[in-house]
Coordinates of C-alpha atoms in Angstrom, one line a residue:
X1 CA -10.7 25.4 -0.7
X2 CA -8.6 24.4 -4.0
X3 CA -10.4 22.1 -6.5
X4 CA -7.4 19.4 -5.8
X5 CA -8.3 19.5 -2.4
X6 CA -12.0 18.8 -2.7
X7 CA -11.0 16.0 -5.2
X8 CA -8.8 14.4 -2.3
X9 CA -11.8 14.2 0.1
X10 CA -14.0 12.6 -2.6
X11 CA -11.5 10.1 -3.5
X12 CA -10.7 9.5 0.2
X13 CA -14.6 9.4 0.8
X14 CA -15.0 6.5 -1.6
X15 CA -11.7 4.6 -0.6
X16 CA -13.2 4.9 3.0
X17 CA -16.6 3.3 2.1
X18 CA -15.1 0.6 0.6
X19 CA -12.6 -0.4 3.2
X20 CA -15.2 0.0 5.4
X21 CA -17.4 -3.1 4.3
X22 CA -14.2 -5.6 4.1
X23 CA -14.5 -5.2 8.2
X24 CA -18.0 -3.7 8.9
X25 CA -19.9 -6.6 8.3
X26 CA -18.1 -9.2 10.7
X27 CA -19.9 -8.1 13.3
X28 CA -23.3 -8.6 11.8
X29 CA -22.6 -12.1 10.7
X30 CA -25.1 -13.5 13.7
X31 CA -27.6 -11.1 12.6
X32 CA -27.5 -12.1 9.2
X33 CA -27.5 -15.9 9.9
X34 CA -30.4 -15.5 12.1
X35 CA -32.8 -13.8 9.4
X36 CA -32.0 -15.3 6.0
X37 CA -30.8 -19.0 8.2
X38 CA -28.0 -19.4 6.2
X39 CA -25.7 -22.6 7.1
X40 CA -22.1 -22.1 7.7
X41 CA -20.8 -21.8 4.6
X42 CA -23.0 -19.3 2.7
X43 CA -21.8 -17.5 6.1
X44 CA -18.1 -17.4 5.2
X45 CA -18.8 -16.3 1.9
X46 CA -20.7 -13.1 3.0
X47 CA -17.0 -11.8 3.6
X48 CA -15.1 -14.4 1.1
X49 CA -17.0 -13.2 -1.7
X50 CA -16.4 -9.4 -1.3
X51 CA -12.7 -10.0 -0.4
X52 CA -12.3 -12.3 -3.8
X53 CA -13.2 -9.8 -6.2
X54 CA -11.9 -7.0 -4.5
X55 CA -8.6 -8.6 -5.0
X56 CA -8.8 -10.2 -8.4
X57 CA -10.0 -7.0 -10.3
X58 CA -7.7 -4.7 -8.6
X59 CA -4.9 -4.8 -11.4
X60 CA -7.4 -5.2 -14.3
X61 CA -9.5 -1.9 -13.0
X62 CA -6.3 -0.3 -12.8
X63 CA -5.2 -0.5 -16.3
X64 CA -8.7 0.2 -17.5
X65 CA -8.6 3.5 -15.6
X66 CA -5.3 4.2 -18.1
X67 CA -7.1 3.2 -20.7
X68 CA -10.6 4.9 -20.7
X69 CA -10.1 7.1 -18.3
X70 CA -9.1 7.2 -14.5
X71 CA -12.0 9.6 -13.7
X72 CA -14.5 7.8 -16.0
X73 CA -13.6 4.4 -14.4
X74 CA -13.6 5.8 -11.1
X75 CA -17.6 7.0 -11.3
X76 CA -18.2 3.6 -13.1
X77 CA -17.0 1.7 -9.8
X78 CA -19.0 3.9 -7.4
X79 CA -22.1 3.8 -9.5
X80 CA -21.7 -0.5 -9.2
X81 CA -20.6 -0.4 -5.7
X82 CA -23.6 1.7 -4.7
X83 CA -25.9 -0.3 -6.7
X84 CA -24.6 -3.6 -5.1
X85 CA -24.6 -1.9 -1.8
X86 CA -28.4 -1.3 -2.5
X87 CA -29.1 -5.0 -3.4
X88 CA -27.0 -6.3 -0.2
X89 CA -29.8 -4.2 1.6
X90 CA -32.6 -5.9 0.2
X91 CA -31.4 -9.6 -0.1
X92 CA -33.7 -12.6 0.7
X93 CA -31.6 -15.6 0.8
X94 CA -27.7 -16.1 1.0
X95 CA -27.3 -16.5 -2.6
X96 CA -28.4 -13.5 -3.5
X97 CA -26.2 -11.6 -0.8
X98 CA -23.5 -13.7 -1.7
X99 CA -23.7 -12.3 -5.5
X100 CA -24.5 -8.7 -4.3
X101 CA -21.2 -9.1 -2.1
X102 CA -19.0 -10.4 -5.4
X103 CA -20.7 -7.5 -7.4
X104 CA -19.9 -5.1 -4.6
X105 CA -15.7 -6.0 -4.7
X106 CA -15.7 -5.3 -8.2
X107 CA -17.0 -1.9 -7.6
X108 CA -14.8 -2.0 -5.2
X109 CA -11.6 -2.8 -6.7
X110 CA -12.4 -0.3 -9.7
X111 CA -12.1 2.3 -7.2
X112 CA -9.6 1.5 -5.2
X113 CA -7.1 0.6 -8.4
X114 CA -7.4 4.4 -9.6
X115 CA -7.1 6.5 -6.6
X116 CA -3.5 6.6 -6.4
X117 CA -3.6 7.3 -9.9
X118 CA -6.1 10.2 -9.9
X119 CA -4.2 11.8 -6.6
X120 CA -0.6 11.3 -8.7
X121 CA -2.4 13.8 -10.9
X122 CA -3.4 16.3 -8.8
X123 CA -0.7 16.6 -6.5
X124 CA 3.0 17.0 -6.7
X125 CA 6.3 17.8 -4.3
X126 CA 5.5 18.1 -0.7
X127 CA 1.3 18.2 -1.6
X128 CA 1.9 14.8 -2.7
X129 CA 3.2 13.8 0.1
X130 CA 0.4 15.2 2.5
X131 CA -2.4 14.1 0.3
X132 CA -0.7 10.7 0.3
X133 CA -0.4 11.0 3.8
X134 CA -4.6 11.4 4.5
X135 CA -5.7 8.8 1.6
X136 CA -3.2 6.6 4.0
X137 CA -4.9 7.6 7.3
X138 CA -8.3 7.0 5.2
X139 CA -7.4 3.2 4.9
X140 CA -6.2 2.8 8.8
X141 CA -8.8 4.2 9.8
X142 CA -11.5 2.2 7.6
X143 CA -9.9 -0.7 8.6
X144 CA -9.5 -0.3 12.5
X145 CA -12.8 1.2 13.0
X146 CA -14.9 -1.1 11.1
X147 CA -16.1 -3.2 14.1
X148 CA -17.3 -0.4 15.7
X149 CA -19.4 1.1 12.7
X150 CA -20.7 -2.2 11.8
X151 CA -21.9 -2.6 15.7
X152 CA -23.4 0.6 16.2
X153 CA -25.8 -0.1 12.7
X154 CA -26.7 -3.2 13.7
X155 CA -27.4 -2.4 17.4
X156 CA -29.4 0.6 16.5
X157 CA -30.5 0.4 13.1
X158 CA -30.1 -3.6 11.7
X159 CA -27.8 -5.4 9.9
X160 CA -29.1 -4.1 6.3
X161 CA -28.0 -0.8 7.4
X162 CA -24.4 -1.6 6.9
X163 CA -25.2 -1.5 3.5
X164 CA -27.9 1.3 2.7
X165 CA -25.5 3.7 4.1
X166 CA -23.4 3.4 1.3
X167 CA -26.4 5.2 -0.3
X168 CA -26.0 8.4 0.3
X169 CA -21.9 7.8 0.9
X170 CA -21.9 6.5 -2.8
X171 CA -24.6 10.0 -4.4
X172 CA -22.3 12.3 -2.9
X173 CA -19.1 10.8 -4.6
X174 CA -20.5 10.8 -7.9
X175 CA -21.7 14.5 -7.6
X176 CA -18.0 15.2 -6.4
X177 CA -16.3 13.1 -8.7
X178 CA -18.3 15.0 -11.9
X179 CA -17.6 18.0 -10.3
X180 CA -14.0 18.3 -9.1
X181 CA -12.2 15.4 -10.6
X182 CA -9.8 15.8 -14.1
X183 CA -9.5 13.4 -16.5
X184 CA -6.5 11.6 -17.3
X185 CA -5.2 8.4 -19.1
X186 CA -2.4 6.7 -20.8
X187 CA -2.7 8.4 -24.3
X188 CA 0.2 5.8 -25.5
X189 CA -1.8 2.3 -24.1
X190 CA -1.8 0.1 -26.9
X191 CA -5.6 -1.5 -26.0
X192 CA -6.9 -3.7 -23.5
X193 CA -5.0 -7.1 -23.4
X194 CA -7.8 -9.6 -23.0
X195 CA -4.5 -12.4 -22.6
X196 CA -3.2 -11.1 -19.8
X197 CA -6.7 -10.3 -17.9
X198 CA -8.0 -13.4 -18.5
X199 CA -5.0 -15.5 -17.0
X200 CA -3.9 -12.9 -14.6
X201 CA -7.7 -13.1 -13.1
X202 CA -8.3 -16.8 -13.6
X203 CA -4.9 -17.3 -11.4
X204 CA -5.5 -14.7 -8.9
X205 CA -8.7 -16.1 -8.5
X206 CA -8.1 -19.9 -7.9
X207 CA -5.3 -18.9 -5.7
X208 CA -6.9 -16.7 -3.4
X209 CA -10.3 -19.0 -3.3
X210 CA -8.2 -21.9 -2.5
X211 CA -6.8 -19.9 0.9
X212 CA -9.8 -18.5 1.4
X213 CA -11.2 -22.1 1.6
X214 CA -8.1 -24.2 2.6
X215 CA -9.6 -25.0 6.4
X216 CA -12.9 -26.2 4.7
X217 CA -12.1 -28.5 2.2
X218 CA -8.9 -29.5 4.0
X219 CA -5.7 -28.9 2.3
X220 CA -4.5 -32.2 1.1
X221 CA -8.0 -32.5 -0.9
X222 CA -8.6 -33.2 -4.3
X223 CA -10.0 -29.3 -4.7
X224 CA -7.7 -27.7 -2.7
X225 CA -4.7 -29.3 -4.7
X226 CA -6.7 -28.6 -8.0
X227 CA -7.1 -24.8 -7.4
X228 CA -3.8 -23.9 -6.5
X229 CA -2.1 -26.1 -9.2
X230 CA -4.5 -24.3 -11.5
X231 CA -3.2 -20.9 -10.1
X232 CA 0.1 -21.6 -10.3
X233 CA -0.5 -22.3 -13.6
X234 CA -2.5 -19.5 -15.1
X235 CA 0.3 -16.8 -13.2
X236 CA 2.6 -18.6 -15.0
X237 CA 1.2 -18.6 -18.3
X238 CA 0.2 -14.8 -17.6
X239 CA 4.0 -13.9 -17.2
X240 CA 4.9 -15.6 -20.4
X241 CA 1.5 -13.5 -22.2
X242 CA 2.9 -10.2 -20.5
X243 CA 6.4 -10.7 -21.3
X244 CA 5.6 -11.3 -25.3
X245 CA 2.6 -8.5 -25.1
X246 CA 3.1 -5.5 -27.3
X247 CA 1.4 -3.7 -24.6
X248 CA 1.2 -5.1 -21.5
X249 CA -1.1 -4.7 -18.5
X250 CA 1.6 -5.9 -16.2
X251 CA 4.9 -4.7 -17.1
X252 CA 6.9 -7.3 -15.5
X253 CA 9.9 -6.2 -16.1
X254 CA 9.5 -3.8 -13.7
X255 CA 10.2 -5.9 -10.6
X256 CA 13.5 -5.4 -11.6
X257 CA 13.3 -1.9 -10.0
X258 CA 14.5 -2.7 -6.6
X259 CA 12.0 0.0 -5.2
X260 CA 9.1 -1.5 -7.3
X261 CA 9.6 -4.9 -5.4
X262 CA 10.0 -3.4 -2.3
X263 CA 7.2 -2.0 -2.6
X264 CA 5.1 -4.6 -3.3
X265 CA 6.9 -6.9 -0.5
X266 CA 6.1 -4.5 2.3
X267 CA 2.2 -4.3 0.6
X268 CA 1.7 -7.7 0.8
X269 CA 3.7 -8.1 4.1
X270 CA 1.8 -5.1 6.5
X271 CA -1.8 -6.4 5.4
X272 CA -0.9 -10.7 6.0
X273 CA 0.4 -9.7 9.0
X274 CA -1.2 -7.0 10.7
X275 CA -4.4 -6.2 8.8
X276 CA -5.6 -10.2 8.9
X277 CA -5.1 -10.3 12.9
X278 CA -8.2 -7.8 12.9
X279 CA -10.4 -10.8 12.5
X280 CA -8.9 -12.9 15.7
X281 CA -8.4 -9.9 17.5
X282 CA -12.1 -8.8 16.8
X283 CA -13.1 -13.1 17.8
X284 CA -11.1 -12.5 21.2
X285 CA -13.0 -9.4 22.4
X286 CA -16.3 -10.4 21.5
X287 CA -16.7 -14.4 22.1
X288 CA -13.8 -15.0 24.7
X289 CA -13.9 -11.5 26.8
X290 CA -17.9 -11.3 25.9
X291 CA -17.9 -7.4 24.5
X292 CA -20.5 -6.2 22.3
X293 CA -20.1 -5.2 18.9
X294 CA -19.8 -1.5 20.0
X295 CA -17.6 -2.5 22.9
X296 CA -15.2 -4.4 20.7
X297 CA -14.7 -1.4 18.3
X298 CA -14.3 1.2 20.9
X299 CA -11.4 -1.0 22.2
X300 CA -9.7 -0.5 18.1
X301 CA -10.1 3.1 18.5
X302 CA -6.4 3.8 19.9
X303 CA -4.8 1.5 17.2
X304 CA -7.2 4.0 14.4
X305 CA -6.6 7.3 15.6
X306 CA -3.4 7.1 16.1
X307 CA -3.2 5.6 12.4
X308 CA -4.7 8.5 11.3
X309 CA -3.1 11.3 13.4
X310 CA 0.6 9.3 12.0
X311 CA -0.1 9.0 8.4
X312 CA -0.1 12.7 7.6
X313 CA 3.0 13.3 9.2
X314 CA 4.4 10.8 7.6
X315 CA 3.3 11.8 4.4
X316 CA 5.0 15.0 4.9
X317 CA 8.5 13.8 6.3
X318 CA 8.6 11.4 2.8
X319 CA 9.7 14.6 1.4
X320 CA 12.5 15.0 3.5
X321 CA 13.5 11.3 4.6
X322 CA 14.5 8.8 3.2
X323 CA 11.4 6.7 2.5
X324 CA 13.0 3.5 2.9
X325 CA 13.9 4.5 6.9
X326 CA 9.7 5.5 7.5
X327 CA 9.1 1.8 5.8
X328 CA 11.3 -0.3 7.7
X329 CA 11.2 1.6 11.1
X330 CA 6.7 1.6 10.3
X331 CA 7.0 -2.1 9.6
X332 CA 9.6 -2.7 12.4
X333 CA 7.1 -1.2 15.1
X334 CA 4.5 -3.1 13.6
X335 CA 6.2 -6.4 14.8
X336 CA 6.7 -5.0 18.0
X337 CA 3.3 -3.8 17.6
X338 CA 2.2 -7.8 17.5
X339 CA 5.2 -9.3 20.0
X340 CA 3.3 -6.3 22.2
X341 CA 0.0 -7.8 22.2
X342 CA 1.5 -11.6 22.9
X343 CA 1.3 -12.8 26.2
X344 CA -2.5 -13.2 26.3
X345 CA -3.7 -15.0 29.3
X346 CA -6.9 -17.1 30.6
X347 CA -7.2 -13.7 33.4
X348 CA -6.1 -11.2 30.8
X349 CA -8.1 -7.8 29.9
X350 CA -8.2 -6.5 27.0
X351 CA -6.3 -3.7 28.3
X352 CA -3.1 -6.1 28.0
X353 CA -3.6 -5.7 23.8
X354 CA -3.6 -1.5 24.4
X355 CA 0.6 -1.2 23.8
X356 CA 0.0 -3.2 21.1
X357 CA -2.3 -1.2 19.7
X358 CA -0.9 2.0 20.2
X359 CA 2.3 1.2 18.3
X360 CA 1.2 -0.7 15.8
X361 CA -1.3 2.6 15.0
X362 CA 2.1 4.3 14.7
X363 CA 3.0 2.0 13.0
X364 CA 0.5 1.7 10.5
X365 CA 0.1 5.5 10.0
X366 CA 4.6 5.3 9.0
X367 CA 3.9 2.9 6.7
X368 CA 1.1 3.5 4.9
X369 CA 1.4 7.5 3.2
X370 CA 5.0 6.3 2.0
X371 CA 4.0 3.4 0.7
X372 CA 1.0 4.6 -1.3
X373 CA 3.6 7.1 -2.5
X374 CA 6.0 4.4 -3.9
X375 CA 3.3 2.7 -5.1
X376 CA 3.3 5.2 -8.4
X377 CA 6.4 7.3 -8.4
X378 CA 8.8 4.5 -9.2
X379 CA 6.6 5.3 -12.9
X380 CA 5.8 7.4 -15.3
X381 CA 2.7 9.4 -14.5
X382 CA 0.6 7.9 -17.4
X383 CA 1.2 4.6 -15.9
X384 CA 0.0 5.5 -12.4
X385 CA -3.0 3.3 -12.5
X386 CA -0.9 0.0 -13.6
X387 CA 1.3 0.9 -11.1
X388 CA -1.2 1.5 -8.2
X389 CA -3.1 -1.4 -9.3
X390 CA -0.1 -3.5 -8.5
X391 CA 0.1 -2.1 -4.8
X392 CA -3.5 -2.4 -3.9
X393 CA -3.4 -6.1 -5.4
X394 CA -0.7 -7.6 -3.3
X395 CA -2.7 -5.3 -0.4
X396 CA -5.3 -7.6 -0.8
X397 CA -4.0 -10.9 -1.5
X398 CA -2.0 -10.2 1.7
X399 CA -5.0 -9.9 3.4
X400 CA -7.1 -13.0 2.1
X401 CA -3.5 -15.0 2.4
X402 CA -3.1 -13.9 6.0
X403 CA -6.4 -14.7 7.1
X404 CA -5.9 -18.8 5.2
X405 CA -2.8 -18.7 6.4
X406 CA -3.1 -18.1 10.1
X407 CA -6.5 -19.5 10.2
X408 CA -5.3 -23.0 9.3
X409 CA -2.1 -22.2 11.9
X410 CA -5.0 -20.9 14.5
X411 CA -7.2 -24.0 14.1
X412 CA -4.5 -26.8 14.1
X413 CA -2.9 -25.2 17.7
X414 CA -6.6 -25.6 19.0
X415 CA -7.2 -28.8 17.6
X416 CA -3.6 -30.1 19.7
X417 CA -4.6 -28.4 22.5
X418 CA -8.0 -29.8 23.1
X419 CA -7.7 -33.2 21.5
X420 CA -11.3 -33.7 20.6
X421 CA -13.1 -32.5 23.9
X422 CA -16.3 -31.0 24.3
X423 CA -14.7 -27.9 24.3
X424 CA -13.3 -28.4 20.8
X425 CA -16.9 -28.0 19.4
X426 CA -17.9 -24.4 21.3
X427 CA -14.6 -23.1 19.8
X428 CA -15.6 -24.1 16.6
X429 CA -18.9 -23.1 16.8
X430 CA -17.5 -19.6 17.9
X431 CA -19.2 -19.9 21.6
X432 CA -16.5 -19.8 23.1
X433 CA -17.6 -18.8 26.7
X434 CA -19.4 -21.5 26.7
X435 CA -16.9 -24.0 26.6
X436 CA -15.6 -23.0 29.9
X437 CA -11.3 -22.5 30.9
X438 CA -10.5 -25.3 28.4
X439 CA -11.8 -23.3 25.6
X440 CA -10.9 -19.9 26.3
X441 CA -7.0 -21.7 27.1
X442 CA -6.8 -23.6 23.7
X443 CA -8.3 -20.0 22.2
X444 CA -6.1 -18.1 23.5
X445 CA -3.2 -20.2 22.7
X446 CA -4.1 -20.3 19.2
X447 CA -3.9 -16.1 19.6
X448 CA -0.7 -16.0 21.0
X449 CA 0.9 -18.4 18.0
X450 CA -0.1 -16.4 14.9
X451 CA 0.8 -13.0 16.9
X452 CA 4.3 -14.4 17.1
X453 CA 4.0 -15.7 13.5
X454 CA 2.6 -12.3 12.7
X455 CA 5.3 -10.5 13.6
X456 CA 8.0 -12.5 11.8
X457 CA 6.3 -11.8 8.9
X458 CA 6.5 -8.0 10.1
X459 CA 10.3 -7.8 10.6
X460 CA 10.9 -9.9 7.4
X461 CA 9.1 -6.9 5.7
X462 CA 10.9 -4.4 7.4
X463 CA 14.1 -6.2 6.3
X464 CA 13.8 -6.1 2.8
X465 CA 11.8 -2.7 2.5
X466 CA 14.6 -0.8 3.7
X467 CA 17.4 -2.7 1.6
X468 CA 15.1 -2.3 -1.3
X469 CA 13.9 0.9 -1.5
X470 CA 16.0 3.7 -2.9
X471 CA 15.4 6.9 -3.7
X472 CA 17.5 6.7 -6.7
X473 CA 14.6 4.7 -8.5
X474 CA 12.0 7.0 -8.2
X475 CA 10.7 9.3 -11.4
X476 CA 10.1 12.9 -11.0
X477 CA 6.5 14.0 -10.4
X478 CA 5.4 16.4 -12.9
X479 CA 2.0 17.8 -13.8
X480 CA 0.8 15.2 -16.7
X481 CA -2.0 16.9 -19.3
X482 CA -5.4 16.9 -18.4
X483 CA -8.3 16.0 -20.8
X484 CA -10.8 19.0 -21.0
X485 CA -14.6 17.2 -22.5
X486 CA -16.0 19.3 -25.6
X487 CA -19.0 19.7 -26.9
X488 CA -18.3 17.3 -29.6
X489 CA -17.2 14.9 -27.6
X490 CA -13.9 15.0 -28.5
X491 CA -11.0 16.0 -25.8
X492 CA -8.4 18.3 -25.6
X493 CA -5.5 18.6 -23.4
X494 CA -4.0 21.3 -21.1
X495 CA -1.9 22.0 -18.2
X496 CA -2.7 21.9 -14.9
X497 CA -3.9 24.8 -13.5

């Protein structure tokens, strides 16, 4: 096997642990409350934590991969993510999870931001496309089949299981990383711009905590109001910084590359409003249809596979068509994809979400390998990692925004269709069985709602991705230098092999 090709299953071996603990440790929430009797709250922020600064250091890792290194950077975040990974295993109260979990997305986030960036390096013409193709079938499946995972380590082995097998995961990508990955940077960055990392993070930060926490502190609050007026704030003060920067982080001039937008549009619109539904989806099949953790995740395996099998050949076909038809026909059947799966009764099986799931895994697999391809080739191949950073960003906002977002829709529809009952409190609580028809109705209701809203969100994306995107934007791939280490320390380029 080519070096190239052992570097893609490294990289794709890292993306996949980390994707893997956004959704593998849903399922062990109960667990986890139970032994380190955690309230509420410090529950929430087992997976609001992670999610936070996996989202608000995506950009800033990304440019620091340009800058020191992509495959310097990239060791650095598996080494922390591992580390944190070790301490999540061991924690004693929720505190020190909670921090574990916040340490763990910044590993996180350093790894994700260079990936693109390191595959842009190895792989070029229709290789591109394929590699592209299976790091995009790496993040379906991580994300689909996360329930399942998680339930099958707590079931079997415990909930701190979910995070000592990142052990072993995380040893065997540094080995590979020092073995088969090149080096590459931007050799024309000017330096790091503290300006524009402070006030890009600080924004990103207060606006993604105050969605995260929206249904908590109530949106109208003093808080609430406070963080996102502090977020708008610091984003735009960070455009002003970029703009006026001799050398940006964030070139934001380039949104006005149509493709570059696109891009980030269909990014941002895939993850709010398919990626988020995981978690309701995941809530319906365990508390109101009474599945098991393993039982819930065996029922995502359609929606995964069928991610996975698509991807690749949809890597391949961006070489031939015209990437703006795989975008907005993937994001079309998305919507479907959710329109599918309304409908949900009281008397429903799960079996009623299966056509759903199967094309919105088709769906999923179409979008993702062109996407991730976009993602860098609208730029120069030294600023891969800006570029990619970009992409994974709105990835993740769109998740944490989906999740705020149709969480406060989800909770209001309950709250009218219950009107302070008894049964209000069991779906609150999560218990919903045990709030008999009422509750599983108003549950159920609130399900059917953000499916429809869902997929709105889906054709909106579709929309503007294909009358965005253009071929004509794109740069030509070509093998950039790669940075040999001497003796000395000192590096020296050469060409591709």
């Amino acid at each position: 096997m080519d070096r190239k090709w052992r570097a893609l299953i490294i990289v794709c071996l890292a993306i996949f642990m980390l994707l893997l603990d956004i959704t593998v440790v849903n399922v062990a929430l109960p667990d986890i409350q139970k032994e380190l009797h955690t309230s509420f709250t410090d529950l929430q922020w087992v997976v609001d934590a992670y999610a936070l600064l996996l989202a608000t250091c995506m950009l800033n890792a990304g440019t620091l991969g340009d800058l020191l290194g992509r495959k310097r950077v990239f060791i650095s975040g598996v080494v922390i993510f591992t580390a944190a990974s070790a301490a999540c295993g061991a924690a004693t109260s929720p505190l020190f999870l909670n921090l574990a979990r916040g340490v763990q997305g910044v590993g996180g986030a350093v790894m994700f931001a260079v990936s693109l960036a390191i595959l842009s390096q190895e792989f070029h013409g229709r290789e591109r496309g394929t590699a592209f193709g299976i790091w995009g079938a790496t993040i379906g499946a991580a994300v689909a089949i996360g329930p399942l995972v998680g339930g099958a380590l707590t079931t079997w082995a415990g909930w701190r299981w979910i995070f000592f097998v990142n052990l072993p995961i995380g040893a065997i990508c540094v080995v590979g990383a020092l073995a088969y990955l090149h080096e590459s940077r931007d050799e024309q960055h000017g330096g790091f711009d503290l300006p524009g990392f402070v006030t890009l993070t600080a924004g990103l930060f207060a606006l993604v905590l105050a969605m995260l926490r929206g249904n908590d502190w109530g949106w109208s609050s003093g808080r609430e109001v406070g963080l996102l007026a502090a977020g708008v704030v610091f984003l735009v003060v960070f455009v002003l910084v970029e703009r006026l920067a001799a050398a940006p982080m964030f070139d934001v001039s380039l949104f006005r590359v149509p493709t570059f937008t696109g891009a980030q549009i269909v990014a941002f619109a895939i993850s709010s409003a398919m990626f988020s539904q995981f978690l309701y989806l995941t809530l319906y099949l365990q508390n109101v249809l009474g599945y098991s953790p393993i039982q819930a995740g065996l029922r995502f395996l359609p929606l995964s596979l069928l991610a996975f099998v698509t991807a690749p050949i949809a890597g391949r076909l961006s070489a031939r068509a015209p990437v703006r038809l795989l975008l907005g026909v993937g994001m079309g059947l998305v919507g479907v994809a959710l329109l599918l799966m309304h409908g949900v009764t009281p008397s429903s099986h799960w079996t009623t979400l299966l056509p759903g799931f199967v094309v919105g895994g088709i769906g999923i697999g179409m979008v993702n390998a062109p996407l991730a391809s976009t993602a860098v080739s609208v730029v120069e191949p030294r600023r891969a990692g800006m570029a990619s950073g970009i992409n994974n960003t709105f990835r993740q906002v769109g998740i944490a925004t989906g999740i705020a977002g149709l969480g406060a829709l989800f909770q209001d529809k309950i709250r009218s269709e219950l009107h302070g009952s008894p049964a209000a409190k069991a779906v609150a609580s999560g218990v919903v069985q045990q709030g008999g028809h009422a509750a599983r109705a108003a549950f159920i209701s609130g399900l059917n709602e953000i499916l429809v809203i869902g997929a709105v969100v889906a054709f909106a994306g579709a929309l503007l991705g294909f009358a965005l995107v253009r071929r004509t934007d794109f740069v030509t791939s070509g093998p950039p230098p790669v940075l040999e280490e001497r003796g000395s320390g000192a590096q020296e380029a050469r060409p591709h092999a």
